[in-house]
mmCIF file of C-alpha atoms in Angstrom:
data_model
loop_
_atom_site.group_PDB
_atom_site.id
_atom_site.type_symbol
_atom_site.label_atom_id
_atom_site.label_comp_id
_atom_site.label_asym_id
_atom_site.label_seq_id
_atom_site.Cartn_x
_atom_site.Cartn_y
_atom_site.Cartn_z
ATOM 1 C CA UNK H 3 8.870 -8.332 -19.345
ATOM 2 C CA UNK H 4 6.624 -8.178 -16.275
ATOM 3 C CA UNK H 5 3.107 -8.649 -17.667
ATOM 4 C CA UNK H 6 1.226 -7.469 -14.566
ATOM 5 C CA UNK H 7 2.153 -4.340 -12.618
ATOM 6 C CA UNK H 8 0.812 -4.501 -9.048
ATOM 7 C CA UNK H 9 0.754 -1.257 -7.088
ATOM 8 C CA UNK H 10 0.744 -0.978 -3.329
ATOM 9 C CA UNK H 11 -1.792 1.682 -2.309
ATOM 10 C CA UNK H 12 -1.160 3.382 1.038
ATOM 11 C CA UNK H 13 1.750 5.848 0.844
ATOM 12 C CA UNK H 14 2.734 4.496 -2.575
ATOM 13 C CA UNK H 15 -0.259 5.913 -4.475
ATOM 14 C CA UNK H 16 -2.200 7.756 -1.769
ATOM 15 C CA UNK H 17 -0.931 10.493 0.514
ATOM 16 C CA UNK H 18 -1.373 9.719 4.210
ATOM 17 C CA UNK H 19 -0.379 13.274 5.097
ATOM 18 C CA UNK H 20 -4.061 14.099 4.637
ATOM 19 C CA UNK H 21 -4.526 12.487 8.069
ATOM 20 C CA UNK H 22 -2.135 14.897 9.779
ATOM 21 C CA UNK H 23 -4.856 17.412 10.668
ATOM 22 C CA UNK H 24 -7.219 14.821 12.225
ATOM 23 C CA UNK H 25 -4.334 13.388 14.248
ATOM 24 C CA UNK H 26 -3.318 16.892 15.313
ATOM 25 C CA UNK H 27 -6.866 17.445 16.559
ATOM 26 C CA UNK H 28 -7.008 14.101 18.386
ATOM 27 C CA UNK H 29 -3.521 13.905 19.862
ATOM 28 C CA UNK H 30 -2.112 17.434 19.654
ATOM 29 C CA UNK H 31 0.606 16.360 17.219
ATOM 30 C CA UNK H 32 0.538 15.426 13.540
ATOM 31 C CA UNK H 33 3.684 13.324 14.100
ATOM 32 C CA UNK H 34 1.543 10.774 15.933
ATOM 33 C CA UNK H 35 0.041 9.766 12.588
ATOM 34 C CA UNK H 36 3.310 8.153 11.490
ATOM 35 C CA UNK H 37 3.626 6.411 14.857
ATOM 36 C CA UNK H 38 0.118 5.032 14.418
ATOM 37 C CA UNK H 39 0.872 3.601 10.980
ATOM 38 C CA UNK H 40 4.081 1.995 12.239
ATOM 39 C CA UNK H 41 2.274 0.487 15.239
ATOM 40 C CA UNK H 42 -0.459 -0.835 12.965
ATOM 41 C CA UNK H 43 2.137 -2.548 10.777
ATOM 42 C CA UNK H 44 3.714 -4.061 13.884
ATOM 43 C CA UNK H 45 0.374 -5.596 14.879
ATOM 44 C CA UNK H 46 -0.102 -6.988 11.370
ATOM 45 C CA UNK H 47 3.395 -8.452 11.222
ATOM 46 C CA UNK H 48 3.077 -10.033 14.673
ATOM 47 C CA UNK H 49 -0.219 -11.573 13.614
ATOM 48 C CA UNK H 50 1.423 -13.043 10.542
ATOM 49 C CA UNK H 51 4.408 -14.405 12.434
ATOM 50 C CA UNK H 52 2.309 -15.985 15.172
ATOM 51 C CA UNK H 53 -0.338 -17.403 12.846
ATOM 52 C CA UNK H 54 -3.050 -15.163 14.310
ATOM 53 C CA UNK H 55 -4.460 -13.401 11.270
ATOM 54 C CA UNK H 56 -5.679 -9.836 11.769
ATOM 55 C CA UNK H 57 -7.130 -7.774 8.948
ATOM 56 C CA UNK H 58 -5.861 -4.263 8.229
ATOM 57 C CA UNK H 59 -8.938 -2.393 9.457
ATOM 58 C CA UNK H 60 -8.940 -4.243 12.784
ATOM 59 C CA UNK H 61 -5.219 -3.558 13.188
ATOM 60 C CA UNK H 62 -5.710 0.133 12.435
ATOM 61 C CA UNK H 63 -8.374 0.493 15.118
ATOM 62 C CA UNK H 64 -6.342 -1.501 17.636
ATOM 63 C CA UNK H 65 -3.227 0.600 16.971
ATOM 64 C CA UNK H 66 -5.238 3.801 17.398
ATOM 65 C CA UNK H 67 -6.563 2.635 20.765
ATOM 66 C CA UNK H 68 -3.081 1.572 21.895
ATOM 67 C CA UNK H 69 -1.716 4.961 20.880
ATOM 68 C CA UNK H 70 -4.476 6.756 22.772
ATOM 69 C CA UNK H 71 -3.693 4.782 25.914
ATOM 70 C CA UNK H 72 0.019 5.458 25.538
ATOM 71 C CA UNK H 73 -0.545 9.189 25.056
ATOM 72 C CA UNK H 74 -3.165 9.403 27.802
ATOM 73 C CA UNK H 75 -5.769 10.715 25.362
ATOM 74 C CA UNK H 76 -9.422 9.699 25.776
ATOM 75 C CA UNK H 77 -10.741 8.102 22.593
ATOM 76 C CA UNK H 78 -14.265 6.833 22.039
ATOM 77 C CA UNK H 79 -15.107 3.916 19.759
ATOM 78 C CA UNK H 80 -16.898 6.360 17.468
ATOM 79 C CA UNK H 81 -13.819 8.581 17.198
ATOM 80 C CA UNK H 82 -11.608 5.592 16.459
ATOM 81 C CA UNK H 83 -13.975 4.285 13.767
ATOM 82 C CA UNK H 84 -14.315 7.747 12.209
ATOM 83 C CA UNK H 85 -10.542 8.223 12.095
ATOM 84 C CA UNK H 86 -9.904 4.832 10.512
ATOM 85 C CA UNK H 87 -12.659 5.489 7.968
ATOM 86 C CA UNK H 88 -10.666 8.493 6.744
ATOM 87 C CA UNK H 89 -8.301 5.958 5.155
ATOM 88 C CA UNK H 90 -10.982 5.485 2.484
ATOM 89 C CA UNK H 91 -10.787 9.096 1.286
ATOM 90 C CA UNK H 92 -7.073 9.815 0.924
ATOM 91 C CA UNK H 93 -5.916 11.920 -2.036
ATOM 92 C CA UNK H 94 -3.428 10.547 -4.564
ATOM 93 C CA UNK H 95 0.096 11.924 -4.675
ATOM 94 C CA UNK H 96 0.128 14.712 -7.307
ATOM 95 C CA UNK H 97 1.910 12.770 -10.048
ATOM 96 C CA UNK H 98 -0.107 9.583 -9.698
ATOM 97 C CA UNK H 99 -3.160 10.092 -11.986
ATOM 98 C CA UNK H 100 -1.184 11.204 -15.046
ATOM 99 C CA UNK H 101 1.482 8.535 -14.557
ATOM 100 C CA UNK H 102 -1.091 5.768 -14.198
ATOM 101 C CA UNK H 103 -2.952 7.015 -17.269
ATOM 102 C CA UNK H 104 0.222 6.529 -19.330
ATOM 103 C CA UNK H 105 0.585 3.011 -18.000
ATOM 104 C CA UNK H 106 -3.069 2.234 -18.677
ATOM 105 C CA UNK H 107 -2.470 3.003 -22.366
ATOM 106 C CA UNK H 108 0.189 0.265 -22.541
ATOM 107 C CA UNK H 109 -0.369 -3.478 -23.119
ATOM 108 C CA UNK H 110 0.554 -4.169 -19.490
ATOM 109 C CA UNK H 111 -2.100 -5.275 -17.019
ATOM 110 C CA UNK H 112 -2.307 -2.931 -14.034
ATOM 111 C CA UNK H 113 -3.720 -3.867 -10.620
ATOM 112 C CA UNK H 114 -3.430 -2.858 -7.014
ATOM 113 C CA UNK H 115 -2.232 -5.276 -4.361
ATOM 114 C CA UNK H 116 -3.242 -3.896 -1.009
ATOM 115 C CA UNK H 117 -3.289 -5.154 2.555
ATOM 116 C CA UNK H 118 -6.561 -3.274 3.049
ATOM 117 C CA UNK H 119 -9.751 -5.307 2.889
ATOM 118 C CA UNK H 120 -11.276 -5.239 -0.598
ATOM 119 C CA UNK H 121 -14.124 -2.898 0.365
ATOM 120 C CA UNK H 122 -11.673 -0.291 1.619
ATOM 121 C CA UNK H 123 -9.305 -0.773 -1.319
ATOM 122 C CA UNK H 124 -12.106 -0.186 -3.803
ATOM 123 C CA UNK H 125 -13.337 2.879 -1.918
ATOM 124 C CA UNK H 126 -9.842 4.342 -1.705
ATOM 125 C CA UNK H 127 -9.270 4.197 -5.457
ATOM 126 C CA UNK H 128 -12.784 5.363 -6.295
ATOM 127 C CA UNK H 129 -12.604 8.353 -3.945
ATOM 128 C CA UNK H 130 -9.134 9.225 -5.241
ATOM 129 C CA UNK H 131 -10.510 9.265 -8.796
ATOM 130 C CA UNK H 132 -8.164 6.578 -10.118
ATOM 131 C CA UNK H 133 -10.212 3.348 -9.971
ATOM 132 C CA UNK H 134 -10.748 3.218 -13.740
ATOM 133 C CA UNK H 135 -6.979 3.103 -14.294
ATOM 134 C CA UNK H 136 -6.750 -0.416 -12.829
ATOM 135 C CA UNK H 137 -7.857 -3.763 -14.198
ATOM 136 C CA UNK H 138 -8.417 -5.203 -10.743
ATOM 137 C CA UNK H 139 -8.184 -4.479 -7.027
ATOM 138 C CA UNK H 140 -6.575 -7.450 -5.296
ATOM 139 C CA UNK H 141 -6.677 -7.599 -1.509
ATOM 140 C CA UNK H 142 -4.252 -9.679 0.504
ATOM 141 C CA UNK H 143 -7.193 -10.244 2.843
ATOM 142 C CA UNK H 144 -8.585 -12.657 0.234
ATOM 143 C CA UNK H 145 -5.822 -15.149 1.062
ATOM 144 C CA UNK H 146 -5.802 -14.245 4.770
ATOM 145 C CA UNK H 147 -2.089 -13.569 4.661
ATOM 146 C CA UNK H 148 -0.898 -9.997 4.481
ATOM 147 C CA UNK H 149 2.187 -8.678 2.716
ATOM 148 C CA UNK H 150 5.120 -9.303 3.017
ATOM 149 C CA UNK H 151 4.087 -12.985 3.265
ATOM 150 C CA UNK H 152 4.459 -14.649 -0.163
ATOM 151 C CA UNK H 153 0.809 -15.606 -0.648
ATOM 152 C CA UNK H 154 -0.516 -12.134 -1.604
ATOM 153 C CA UNK H 155 2.097 -11.657 -4.342
ATOM 154 C CA UNK H 156 1.534 -15.169 -5.649
ATOM 155 C CA UNK H 157 -2.218 -14.519 -5.705
ATOM 156 C CA UNK H 158 -1.616 -11.854 -8.370
ATOM 157 C CA UNK H 159 0.184 -14.377 -10.554
ATOM 158 C CA UNK H 160 -2.570 -16.933 -9.958
ATOM 159 C CA UNK H 161 -5.278 -14.403 -10.862
ATOM 160 C CA UNK H 162 -3.760 -13.922 -14.316
ATOM 161 C CA UNK H 163 -2.439 -17.435 -14.886
ATOM 162 C CA UNK H 164 1.203 -16.333 -15.062
ATOM 163 C CA UNK H 165 4.381 -17.076 -13.143
ATOM 164 C CA UNK H 166 5.604 -14.886 -10.252
ATOM 165 C CA UNK H 167 8.423 -13.590 -12.438
ATOM 166 C CA UNK H 168 5.824 -11.920 -14.686
ATOM 167 C CA UNK H 169 4.518 -9.807 -11.807
ATOM 168 C CA UNK H 170 6.159 -6.537 -10.762
ATOM 169 C CA UNK H 171 5.234 -4.932 -7.435
ATOM 170 C CA UNK H 172 5.531 -1.151 -7.094
ATOM 171 C CA UNK H 173 5.792 0.081 -3.505
ATOM 172 C CA UNK H 174 7.201 2.824 -1.317
ATOM 173 C CA UNK H 175 7.889 0.343 1.496
ATOM 174 C CA UNK H 176 11.130 -1.577 1.726
ATOM 175 C CA UNK H 177 9.445 -4.508 3.477
ATOM 176 C CA UNK H 178 6.898 -4.797 0.656
ATOM 177 C CA UNK H 179 9.621 -4.812 -2.008
ATOM 178 C CA UNK H 180 11.552 -7.468 -0.082
ATOM 179 C CA UNK H 181 8.412 -9.588 0.206
ATOM 180 C CA UNK H 182 7.737 -9.424 -3.522
ATOM 181 C CA UNK H 183 11.311 -10.259 -4.496
ATOM 182 C CA UNK H 184 11.419 -13.134 -2.020
ATOM 183 C CA UNK H 185 8.235 -14.519 -3.591
ATOM 184 C CA UNK H 186 9.934 -14.553 -7.001
ATOM 185 C CA UNK H 187 8.351 -11.391 -8.379
ATOM 186 C CA UNK H 188 10.044 -8.303 -9.771
ATOM 187 C CA UNK H 189 9.796 -5.009 -7.898
ATOM 188 C CA UNK H 190 10.130 -1.253 -8.230
ATOM 189 C CA UNK H 191 10.837 0.955 -5.221
ATOM 190 C CA UNK H 192 9.328 4.426 -4.923
ATOM 191 C CA UNK H 193 11.874 6.359 -2.861
ATOM 192 C CA UNK H 194 9.535 9.014 -1.506
ATOM 193 C CA UNK H 195 10.996 11.358 1.147
ATOM 194 C CA UNK H 196 11.959 9.290 4.180
ATOM 195 C CA UNK H 197 11.621 5.957 2.349
ATOM 196 C CA UNK H 198 14.828 3.954 2.013
ATOM 197 C CA UNK H 199 15.604 0.444 0.841
ATOM 198 C CA UNK H 200 16.934 -2.227 3.148
ATOM 199 C CA UNK H 201 20.549 -3.083 2.287
ATOM 200 C CA UNK H 202 19.780 -6.722 3.116
ATOM 201 C CA UNK H 203 18.520 -9.301 0.673
ATOM 202 C CA UNK H 204 17.552 -8.998 -3.001
ATOM 203 C CA UNK H 205 17.302 -5.521 -4.515
ATOM 204 C CA UNK H 206 14.793 -4.132 -7.052
ATOM 205 C CA UNK H 207 15.966 -3.278 -10.551
ATOM 206 C CA UNK H 208 13.879 -0.091 -10.649
ATOM 207 C CA UNK H 209 14.198 2.738 -8.115
ATOM 208 C CA UNK H 210 12.699 6.187 -8.709
ATOM 209 C CA UNK H 211 11.546 9.087 -6.507
ATOM 210 C CA UNK H 212 7.886 8.974 -7.568
ATOM 211 C CA UNK H 213 5.328 7.022 -9.597
ATOM 212 C CA UNK H 214 6.058 9.013 -12.737
ATOM 213 C CA UNK H 215 9.708 7.968 -12.623
ATOM 214 C CA UNK H 216 8.792 4.339 -11.992
ATOM 215 C CA UNK H 217 6.337 4.325 -14.897
ATOM 216 C CA UNK H 218 9.011 5.830 -17.171
ATOM 217 C CA UNK H 219 11.319 2.933 -16.324
ATOM 218 C CA UNK H 220 8.585 0.288 -16.685
ATOM 219 C CA UNK H 221 7.502 1.584 -20.091
ATOM 220 C CA UNK H 222 11.105 1.884 -21.274
ATOM 221 C CA UNK H 223 11.747 -1.731 -20.272
ATOM 222 C CA UNK H 224 8.523 -2.887 -21.945
ATOM 223 C CA UNK H 225 9.486 -1.065 -25.127
ATOM 224 C CA UNK H 226 12.994 -2.487 -25.261
ATOM 225 C CA UNK H 227 11.784 -6.029 -24.648
ATOM 226 C CA UNK H 228 9.064 -5.652 -27.254
ATOM 227 C CA UNK H 229 11.545 -4.826 -30.015
#
């Protein structure tokens, strides 16, 4: 049984579609929001591969400025900072609070494992009204290696004095699931609309369309192993 359940935050628990209106106002298209997030991830991954660490907030601002230049849209530093700060006040997906409350009533330890800096991660959960459902907020920034590098996943195991195989990551990103499995952890994939698993490499043993479905499977597995 996985003793610690580690949830990714952005898109997995919190709904980035709340940023569509601000991006519509800035760029004239809500679709640009998804392009921004993808570009931000690219900057983070390049930093990891080249050994030039960049934290999530810095990457978000850089990606926003790159996008503005590409789209020919004037963007002040204040506008960029204000837009990135909106990441701290995203709403949870509708099923998340009730599903997490069920998990919190179980013997399992429940944490978040986020690429966001700890300050932002704490603010996100607090503003979404779900901070008290987690034992800890663990930021990959603390090990200066962002997911999907192995160090963030292993830091969860280290924090609780357990092996990687006793940690289960829950994420709506294929790359995050692959990172966790490659680090020796278990994983559950949240197949939200548009999210698909990579057919390459190890596969998670739990796949469900939302957090409620994932929690059902986690609790069922915990119950069967506890008998």
